[in-house]
mmCIF file of C-alpha atoms in Angstrom:
data_model
loop_
_atom_site.group_PDB
_atom_site.id
_atom_site.type_symbol
_atom_site.label_atom_id
_atom_site.label_comp_id
_atom_site.label_asym_id
_atom_site.label_seq_id
_atom_site.Cartn_x
_atom_site.Cartn_y
_atom_site.Cartn_z
ATOM 1 C CA MET A 23 0.876 13.586 -25.726
ATOM 2 C CA MET A 24 -1.420 14.588 -22.848
ATOM 3 C CA ASP A 25 -2.501 17.716 -24.771
ATOM 4 C CA THR A 26 -3.074 15.590 -27.867
ATOM 5 C CA LEU A 27 -5.312 13.155 -26.003
ATOM 6 C CA ALA A 28 -7.248 16.024 -24.438
ATOM 7 C CA SER A 29 -7.761 17.616 -27.846
ATOM 8 C CA MET A 30 -8.837 14.292 -29.358
ATOM 9 C CA ALA A 31 -11.346 13.791 -26.537
ATOM 10 C CA MET A 32 -12.728 17.291 -27.108
ATOM 11 C CA PHE A 33 -13.015 16.682 -30.857
ATOM 12 C CA VAL A 34 -15.025 13.499 -30.253
ATOM 13 C CA ARG A 35 -17.329 15.366 -27.858
ATOM 14 C CA VAL A 36 -17.866 18.169 -30.381
ATOM 15 C CA VAL A 37 -18.780 15.693 -33.113
ATOM 16 C CA GLU A 38 -21.082 13.616 -30.909
ATOM 17 C CA SER A 39 -22.798 16.535 -29.167
ATOM 18 C CA GLY A 40 -23.223 18.539 -32.388
ATOM 19 C CA SER A 41 -21.839 21.815 -31.074
ATOM 20 C CA PHE A 42 -18.875 23.457 -29.409
ATOM 21 C CA SER A 43 -20.998 24.870 -26.603
ATOM 22 C CA ALA A 44 -22.495 21.492 -25.683
ATOM 23 C CA ALA A 45 -19.074 19.804 -25.770
ATOM 24 C CA ALA A 46 -17.570 22.611 -23.694
ATOM 25 C CA GLU A 47 -20.315 22.337 -21.085
ATOM 26 C CA ALA A 48 -19.885 18.543 -20.842
ATOM 27 C CA SER A 49 -16.120 19.011 -20.413
ATOM 28 C CA GLY A 50 -16.360 21.877 -17.910
ATOM 29 C CA VAL A 51 -14.515 24.377 -20.110
ATOM 30 C CA SER A 52 -15.472 27.428 -22.099
ATOM 31 C CA PRO A 53 -16.574 27.219 -25.763
ATOM 32 C CA THR A 54 -13.482 29.282 -26.601
ATOM 33 C CA MET A 55 -11.230 26.626 -25.053
ATOM 34 C CA ALA A 56 -13.089 23.890 -26.915
ATOM 35 C CA GLY A 57 -12.466 25.746 -30.154
ATOM 36 C CA LYS A 58 -8.765 26.084 -29.327
ATOM 37 C CA HIS A 59 -8.473 22.295 -28.969
ATOM 38 C CA ILE A 60 -9.958 21.725 -32.440
ATOM 39 C CA ARG A 61 -7.836 24.446 -34.065
ATOM 40 C CA ALA A 62 -4.712 22.958 -32.475
ATOM 41 C CA ILE A 63 -5.454 19.600 -34.109
ATOM 42 C CA GLU A 64 -6.176 21.187 -37.490
ATOM 43 C CA GLN A 65 -2.938 23.161 -37.344
ATOM 44 C CA ARG A 66 -0.956 20.070 -36.442
ATOM 45 C CA LEU A 67 -2.560 17.991 -39.222
ATOM 46 C CA GLY A 68 -2.596 20.804 -41.739
ATOM 47 C CA ALA A 69 -6.194 19.918 -42.648
ATOM 48 C CA ARG A 70 -9.696 21.067 -41.714
ATOM 49 C CA LEU A 71 -11.757 18.640 -39.646
ATOM 50 C CA LEU A 72 -15.093 20.449 -39.591
ATOM 51 C CA HIS A 73 -17.057 22.627 -41.993
ATOM 52 C CA ARG A 74 -18.551 25.210 -39.670
ATOM 53 C CA THR A 75 -21.448 27.539 -40.437
ATOM 54 C CA THR A 76 -23.670 29.680 -38.222
ATOM 55 C CA ARG A 77 -26.309 26.940 -38.204
ATOM 56 C CA ARG A 78 -24.457 23.617 -38.248
ATOM 57 C CA GLN A 79 -21.154 21.823 -38.564
ATOM 58 C CA GLN A 80 -20.215 18.912 -40.761
ATOM 59 C CA LEU A 81 -17.222 16.585 -40.780
ATOM 60 C CA THR A 82 -14.795 16.824 -43.661
ATOM 61 C CA GLU A 83 -13.459 13.631 -45.230
ATOM 62 C CA VAL A 84 -10.312 13.980 -43.107
ATOM 63 C CA GLY A 85 -12.499 14.742 -40.110
ATOM 64 C CA ARG A 86 -14.538 11.535 -40.509
ATOM 65 C CA LEU A 87 -11.412 9.396 -40.695
ATOM 66 C CA TYR A 88 -9.815 11.239 -37.771
ATOM 67 C CA TYR A 89 -13.008 10.897 -35.695
ATOM 68 C CA GLU A 90 -13.038 7.089 -36.101
ATOM 69 C CA ARG A 91 -9.356 6.847 -35.235
ATOM 70 C CA CYS A 92 -9.797 9.114 -32.195
ATOM 71 C CA LYS A 93 -12.593 6.948 -30.824
ATOM 72 C CA GLN A 94 -10.404 3.872 -31.145
ATOM 73 C CA VAL A 95 -7.385 5.537 -29.508
ATOM 74 C CA LEU A 96 -9.443 6.889 -26.615
ATOM 75 C CA ALA A 97 -11.080 3.489 -26.119
ATOM 76 C CA ASP A 98 -7.647 1.853 -26.012
ATOM 77 C CA VAL A 99 -6.446 4.401 -23.444
ATOM 78 C CA GLU A 100 -9.525 3.779 -21.312
ATOM 79 C CA LEU A 101 -8.992 0.018 -21.539
ATOM 80 C CA ALA A 102 -5.309 0.364 -20.608
ATOM 81 C CA GLU A 103 -6.150 2.440 -17.543
ATOM 82 C CA ALA A 104 -8.918 0.074 -16.525
ATOM 83 C CA SER A 105 -6.549 -2.882 -16.897
ATOM 84 C CA ALA A 106 -3.894 -1.121 -14.822
ATOM 85 C CA SER A 107 -6.423 -0.299 -12.117
ATOM 86 C CA GLU A 108 -7.647 -3.890 -12.086
ATOM 87 C CA LEU A 109 -4.057 -5.113 -11.790
ATOM 88 C CA GLN A 110 -3.604 -2.800 -8.829
ATOM 89 C CA ALA A 111 -6.699 -4.182 -7.140
ATOM 90 C CA THR A 112 -6.390 -7.946 -7.674
ATOM 91 C CA PRO A 113 -3.122 -9.889 -7.209
ATOM 92 C CA ARG A 114 -2.344 -11.524 -10.539
ATOM 93 C CA GLY A 115 0.548 -12.164 -12.906
ATOM 94 C CA GLN A 116 4.071 -13.508 -12.416
ATOM 95 C CA LEU A 117 6.297 -12.353 -9.565
ATOM 96 C CA ARG A 118 10.070 -12.932 -9.504
ATOM 97 C CA LEU A 119 11.683 -13.529 -6.122
ATOM 98 C CA THR A 120 15.185 -14.504 -5.051
ATOM 99 C CA ALA A 121 16.379 -15.939 -1.732
ATOM 100 C CA PRO A 122 19.398 -17.730 -0.188
ATOM 101 C CA MET A 123 19.549 -21.450 -0.861
ATOM 102 C CA SER A 124 19.051 -22.958 2.595
ATOM 103 C CA PHE A 125 16.347 -20.573 3.743
ATOM 104 C CA GLY A 126 14.686 -20.635 0.336
ATOM 105 C CA SER A 127 14.464 -24.401 0.092
ATOM 106 C CA ARG A 128 13.656 -25.198 3.736
ATOM 107 C CA ARG A 129 11.411 -22.339 4.846
ATOM 108 C CA LEU A 130 10.394 -20.123 1.950
ATOM 109 C CA THR A 131 9.289 -22.770 -0.560
ATOM 110 C CA PRO A 132 6.812 -24.465 1.812
ATOM 111 C CA ALA A 133 5.397 -21.047 2.713
ATOM 112 C CA LEU A 134 4.981 -20.118 -0.950
ATOM 113 C CA THR A 135 2.642 -23.054 -1.461
ATOM 114 C CA ASP A 136 0.307 -21.395 1.055
ATOM 115 C CA TYR A 137 0.653 -18.064 -0.741
ATOM 116 C CA LEU A 138 -0.230 -19.624 -4.100
ATOM 117 C CA ALA A 139 -3.296 -21.255 -2.586
ATOM 118 C CA ARG A 140 -4.380 -17.891 -1.202
ATOM 119 C CA TYR A 141 -3.786 -16.028 -4.498
ATOM 120 C CA PRO A 142 -4.645 -18.395 -7.378
ATOM 121 C CA GLU A 143 -4.023 -15.783 -10.102
ATOM 122 C CA VAL A 144 -0.380 -15.225 -9.139
ATOM 123 C CA SER A 145 2.556 -17.349 -10.276
ATOM 124 C CA VAL A 146 5.969 -17.162 -8.602
ATOM 125 C CA GLU A 147 9.411 -17.639 -10.132
ATOM 126 C CA LEU A 148 11.811 -18.311 -7.246
ATOM 127 C CA THR A 149 15.582 -18.224 -7.735
ATOM 128 C CA LEU A 150 17.748 -19.697 -4.971
ATOM 129 C CA ASP A 151 21.168 -18.074 -4.998
ATOM 130 C CA ASN A 152 23.524 -17.029 -2.208
ATOM 131 C CA ARG A 153 25.112 -14.234 -4.219
ATOM 132 C CA VAL A 154 23.994 -10.601 -3.935
ATOM 133 C CA ILE A 155 21.599 -10.159 -6.862
ATOM 134 C CA ASP A 156 20.926 -6.810 -8.525
ATOM 135 C CA LEU A 157 17.139 -6.663 -8.185
ATOM 136 C CA VAL A 158 16.437 -3.961 -10.754
ATOM 137 C CA GLY A 159 19.195 -4.928 -13.180
ATOM 138 C CA GLU A 160 18.229 -8.615 -13.203
ATOM 139 C CA GLY A 161 14.474 -8.094 -13.180
ATOM 140 C CA TYR A 162 13.518 -9.259 -9.676
ATOM 141 C CA GLU A 163 10.717 -7.658 -7.682
ATOM 142 C CA LEU A 164 11.699 -9.025 -4.263
ATOM 143 C CA ALA A 165 14.750 -10.461 -2.551
ATOM 144 C CA ILE A 166 15.395 -12.025 0.826
ATOM 145 C CA ARG A 167 18.958 -11.320 1.882
ATOM 146 C CA ILE A 168 21.003 -12.423 4.867
ATOM 147 C CA GLY A 169 23.567 -10.022 6.306
ATOM 148 C CA ALA A 170 24.007 -6.273 6.502
ATOM 149 C CA ILE A 171 22.221 -4.123 3.916
ATOM 150 C CA ASP A 172 24.113 -1.205 2.411
ATOM 151 C CA ASP A 173 21.953 -0.296 -0.596
ATOM 152 C CA PRO A 174 20.040 2.964 0.045
ATOM 153 C CA GLN A 175 18.148 2.545 -3.247
ATOM 154 C CA LEU A 176 16.130 -0.383 -1.848
ATOM 155 C CA VAL A 177 13.468 -0.664 0.821
ATOM 156 C CA ALA A 178 14.674 -3.088 3.528
ATOM 157 C CA ARG A 179 12.058 -4.661 5.829
ATOM 158 C CA PRO A 180 13.535 -6.619 8.761
ATOM 159 C CA LEU A 181 12.754 -10.316 9.062
ATOM 160 C CA LEU A 182 13.488 -12.633 11.964
ATOM 161 C CA PRO A 183 17.277 -13.021 12.404
ATOM 162 C CA TYR A 184 18.969 -16.028 10.840
ATOM 163 C CA ARG A 185 20.161 -18.488 13.496
ATOM 164 C CA MET A 186 23.144 -20.853 13.240
ATOM 165 C CA LEU A 187 23.975 -23.807 15.481
ATOM 166 C CA LEU A 188 26.396 -26.682 15.982
ATOM 167 C CA ALA A 189 25.444 -30.323 15.443
ATOM 168 C CA ALA A 190 26.948 -33.773 14.947
ATOM 169 C CA SER A 191 25.744 -37.327 14.495
ATOM 170 C CA PRO A 192 25.202 -39.537 17.566
ATOM 171 C CA ALA A 193 27.839 -41.961 16.258
ATOM 172 C CA TYR A 194 30.485 -39.228 15.929
ATOM 173 C CA LEU A 195 29.816 -37.963 19.450
ATOM 174 C CA ALA A 196 29.844 -41.489 20.853
ATOM 175 C CA ARG A 197 33.227 -42.069 19.268
ATOM 176 C CA HIS A 198 34.880 -38.697 19.988
ATOM 177 C CA GLY A 199 32.970 -37.381 22.990
ATOM 178 C CA THR A 200 30.589 -34.453 23.343
ATOM 179 C CA PRO A 201 32.264 -31.090 23.951
ATOM 180 C CA THR A 202 31.013 -29.124 26.959
ATOM 181 C CA HIS A 203 32.893 -25.875 26.247
ATOM 182 C CA PRO A 204 33.928 -24.150 23.007
ATOM 183 C CA ASP A 205 37.616 -24.575 23.877
ATOM 184 C CA GLN A 206 37.177 -28.317 23.356
ATOM 185 C CA LEU A 207 36.222 -27.825 19.684
ATOM 186 C CA SER A 208 39.890 -27.546 18.747
ATOM 187 C CA GLY A 209 40.176 -31.255 19.507
ATOM 188 C CA HIS A 210 37.327 -32.194 17.162
ATOM 189 C CA VAL A 211 36.865 -32.435 13.411
ATOM 190 C CA CYS A 212 34.875 -29.314 12.435
ATOM 191 C CA LEU A 213 33.116 -29.039 9.097
ATOM 192 C CA GLY A 214 33.056 -25.548 7.607
ATOM 193 C CA LEU A 215 32.148 -23.766 4.410
ATOM 194 C CA SER A 216 35.109 -23.238 2.122
ATOM 195 C CA ASN A 217 33.886 -19.749 1.174
ATOM 196 C CA TRP A 218 33.766 -18.434 4.753
ATOM 197 C CA ARG A 219 36.290 -15.665 5.318
ATOM 198 C CA ARG A 220 37.269 -17.080 8.720
ATOM 199 C CA ARG A 221 36.649 -20.770 8.212
ATOM 200 C CA ASP A 222 39.466 -21.671 10.666
ATOM 201 C CA GLN A 223 37.804 -19.796 13.524
ATOM 202 C CA TRP A 224 34.259 -19.915 14.915
ATOM 203 C CA ARG A 225 32.861 -17.129 17.087
ATOM 204 C CA LEU A 226 30.351 -18.310 19.685
ATOM 205 C CA THR A 227 28.333 -16.381 22.256
ATOM 206 C CA GLY A 228 27.681 -17.969 25.641
ATOM 207 C CA PRO A 229 24.627 -17.954 27.903
ATOM 208 C CA THR A 230 25.746 -14.830 29.775
ATOM 209 C CA GLY A 231 26.837 -12.955 26.656
ATOM 210 C CA GLU A 232 30.530 -13.857 26.736
ATOM 211 C CA VAL A 233 32.165 -14.206 23.318
ATOM 212 C CA CYS A 234 34.609 -16.990 22.497
ATOM 213 C CA ASP A 235 36.676 -17.119 19.288
ATOM 214 C CA VAL A 236 37.534 -20.783 18.803
ATOM 215 C CA PRO A 237 40.223 -22.053 16.404
ATOM 216 C CA VAL A 238 38.858 -25.036 14.499
ATOM 217 C CA HIS A 239 40.199 -27.436 11.910
ATOM 218 C CA GLY A 240 38.870 -30.211 9.705
ATOM 219 C CA ARG A 241 39.841 -32.282 6.714
ATOM 220 C CA LEU A 242 36.726 -31.429 4.678
ATOM 221 C CA SER A 243 35.464 -28.027 3.564
ATOM 222 C CA VAL A 244 32.695 -27.549 1.011
ATOM 223 C CA ASP A 245 31.061 -24.514 -0.589
ATOM 224 C CA HIS A 246 27.507 -25.790 -0.023
ATOM 225 C CA GLY A 247 25.768 -26.088 3.348
ATOM 226 C CA ASP A 248 23.616 -29.083 2.469
ATOM 227 C CA ALA A 249 26.725 -31.045 1.482
ATOM 228 C CA LEU A 250 28.178 -30.372 4.930
ATOM 229 C CA ARG A 251 24.917 -31.565 6.494
ATOM 230 C CA VAL A 252 25.245 -34.833 4.594
ATOM 231 C CA ALA A 253 28.855 -35.168 5.756
ATOM 232 C CA ALA A 254 27.750 -34.682 9.352
ATOM 233 C CA LEU A 255 25.067 -37.342 8.904
ATOM 234 C CA HIS A 256 27.858 -39.680 7.799
ATOM 235 C CA ASP A 257 29.747 -39.119 11.075
ATOM 236 C CA ALA A 258 32.398 -36.844 9.521
ATOM 237 C CA GLY A 259 32.468 -34.248 12.296
ATOM 238 C CA ILE A 260 30.752 -31.257 13.915
ATOM 239 C CA VAL A 261 28.950 -28.952 11.529
ATOM 240 C CA LEU A 262 28.079 -25.259 11.941
ATOM 241 C CA GLN A 263 25.076 -24.456 9.745
ATOM 242 C CA PRO A 264 21.712 -22.660 9.763
ATOM 243 C CA GLU A 265 19.029 -24.102 12.017
ATOM 244 C CA VAL A 266 16.626 -24.188 9.064
ATOM 245 C CA LEU A 267 18.979 -26.613 7.321
ATOM 246 C CA LEU A 268 19.460 -28.918 10.297
ATOM 247 C CA ALA A 269 16.005 -28.746 11.937
ATOM 248 C CA ASP A 270 14.559 -31.926 10.394
ATOM 249 C CA ASP A 271 17.618 -34.004 11.244
ATOM 250 C CA LEU A 272 17.655 -32.674 14.802
ATOM 251 C CA ALA A 273 13.956 -33.445 15.248
ATOM 252 C CA ALA A 274 14.458 -36.986 13.928
ATOM 253 C CA GLY A 275 17.539 -37.613 16.093
ATOM 254 C CA ARG A 276 19.830 -38.083 13.096
ATOM 255 C CA LEU A 277 21.872 -35.153 14.420
ATOM 256 C CA LEU A 278 22.306 -33.845 17.962
ATOM 257 C CA GLN A 279 22.875 -30.225 18.852
ATOM 258 C CA VAL A 280 26.326 -29.537 20.243
ATOM 259 C CA LEU A 281 26.949 -26.800 22.839
ATOM 260 C CA PRO A 282 23.306 -25.646 22.726
ATOM 261 C CA GLU A 283 24.060 -22.727 25.066
ATOM 262 C CA TRP A 284 26.804 -21.465 22.757
ATOM 263 C CA THR A 285 25.732 -20.137 19.372
ATOM 264 C CA PRO A 286 27.049 -17.749 16.733
ATOM 265 C CA PRO A 287 25.379 -14.324 16.865
ATOM 266 C CA ALA A 288 22.177 -14.386 14.801
ATOM 267 C CA THR A 289 22.598 -12.716 11.429
ATOM 268 C CA PRO A 290 20.115 -10.043 10.308
ATOM 269 C CA MET A 291 17.823 -10.930 7.420
ATOM 270 C CA HIS A 292 15.752 -8.533 5.313
ATOM 271 C CA LEU A 293 13.093 -8.436 2.640
ATOM 272 C CA LEU A 294 14.229 -6.066 -0.115
ATOM 273 C CA TYR A 295 12.347 -4.341 -2.929
ATOM 274 C CA ALA A 296 12.574 -1.185 -5.001
ATOM 275 C CA PRO A 297 10.451 1.766 -3.799
ATOM 276 C CA ASP A 298 7.250 2.298 -5.787
ATOM 277 C CA ARG A 299 4.516 4.773 -4.935
ATOM 278 C CA ARG A 300 1.926 2.473 -6.528
ATOM 279 C CA PRO A 301 3.103 -1.145 -6.247
ATOM 280 C CA THR A 302 1.058 -3.803 -8.002
ATOM 281 C CA ALA A 303 -1.374 -5.890 -6.010
ATOM 282 C CA LYS A 304 0.764 -9.021 -6.462
ATOM 283 C CA LEU A 305 3.803 -7.252 -5.008
ATOM 284 C CA ARG A 306 1.839 -5.812 -2.091
ATOM 285 C CA SER A 307 0.286 -9.182 -1.336
ATOM 286 C CA MET A 308 3.662 -10.966 -1.345
ATOM 287 C CA ILE A 309 5.288 -8.356 0.888
ATOM 288 C CA GLU A 310 2.426 -8.608 3.372
ATOM 289 C CA PHE A 311 2.531 -12.412 3.277
ATOM 290 C CA LEU A 312 6.285 -12.669 3.852
ATOM 291 C CA LEU A 313 6.190 -10.151 6.700
ATOM 292 C CA GLU A 314 3.314 -12.090 8.218
ATOM 293 C CA ARG A 315 5.308 -15.349 8.073
ATOM 294 C CA PHE A 316 8.886 -14.209 8.636
ATOM 295 C CA GLY A 317 8.759 -10.562 9.721
ATOM 296 C CA ALA A 318 10.542 -9.272 12.812
ATOM 297 C CA ASP A 319 7.157 -8.946 14.493
ATOM 298 C CA ALA A 320 5.981 -12.428 13.486
ATOM 299 C CA SER A 321 4.658 -14.783 16.134
ATOM 300 C CA GLN A 322 7.667 -17.116 16.198
ATOM 301 C CA ASP A 323 9.459 -17.095 19.546
ATOM 302 C CA GLU A 324 12.936 -17.657 18.163
ATOM 303 C CA ALA A 325 15.109 -16.537 15.287
ATOM 304 C CA LEU A 326 14.903 -18.498 12.059
#
């Protein structure tokens, strides 16, 4: 196809310049090479394009039709390349992104409103899902993923670690007491996710780095973090959930942090995308924006 386009371009130059030598000079090739391009087309079509004499050349009927079609094809190719270059230069179009539910709803969505204001020609389709999504297979350009990354086919850019903490309502703590050491959690109602592998045991790290594996129990387990937050707000027990999910309630005093010096180890979080030597401007702009807001080198003092 590349040879065909080159031959078509040479044919148009020959017709418009009036001679092989002029077309060859404009193209930076020899007249012999220019002639080879035209003969290759004629052999492929099985028809003569030009009547050539020692003094002049004239288009055949097939040549006139082919000349008009070539101009249109070459113009379309030029437009396609110009459009692609423009797309590379200016962020525009739709971008599909997926993220975990709690982080996506509490931190990512507010940030995306700033991104959209900065890049008015980009639209974002955000999917909140805690499962591991196949980016390429399901048509996503970017993913934010919590946990270890074991896919060598993707580029993984580190974000600030994902922080968990313990909290309970003031009424629950007033009624049952506030624990001062992880060992005391076994005497409390603890609210955990039903899909955790070790939902009957919480691992906490102390202020000096000591690790404590605490057996816990509770009468309610749910597969959604926000539902556990609501249960904690209704005095049902002590909840272990991401800080991003509990931050507003903690700031408003609806929940109180429990054992603030003892926390689960922060979980790594990454921005994932498929490698591309020439990513579109919208993808580059989103990667830069997310690293600016949530990257490991971002200005926040603490983990997310």
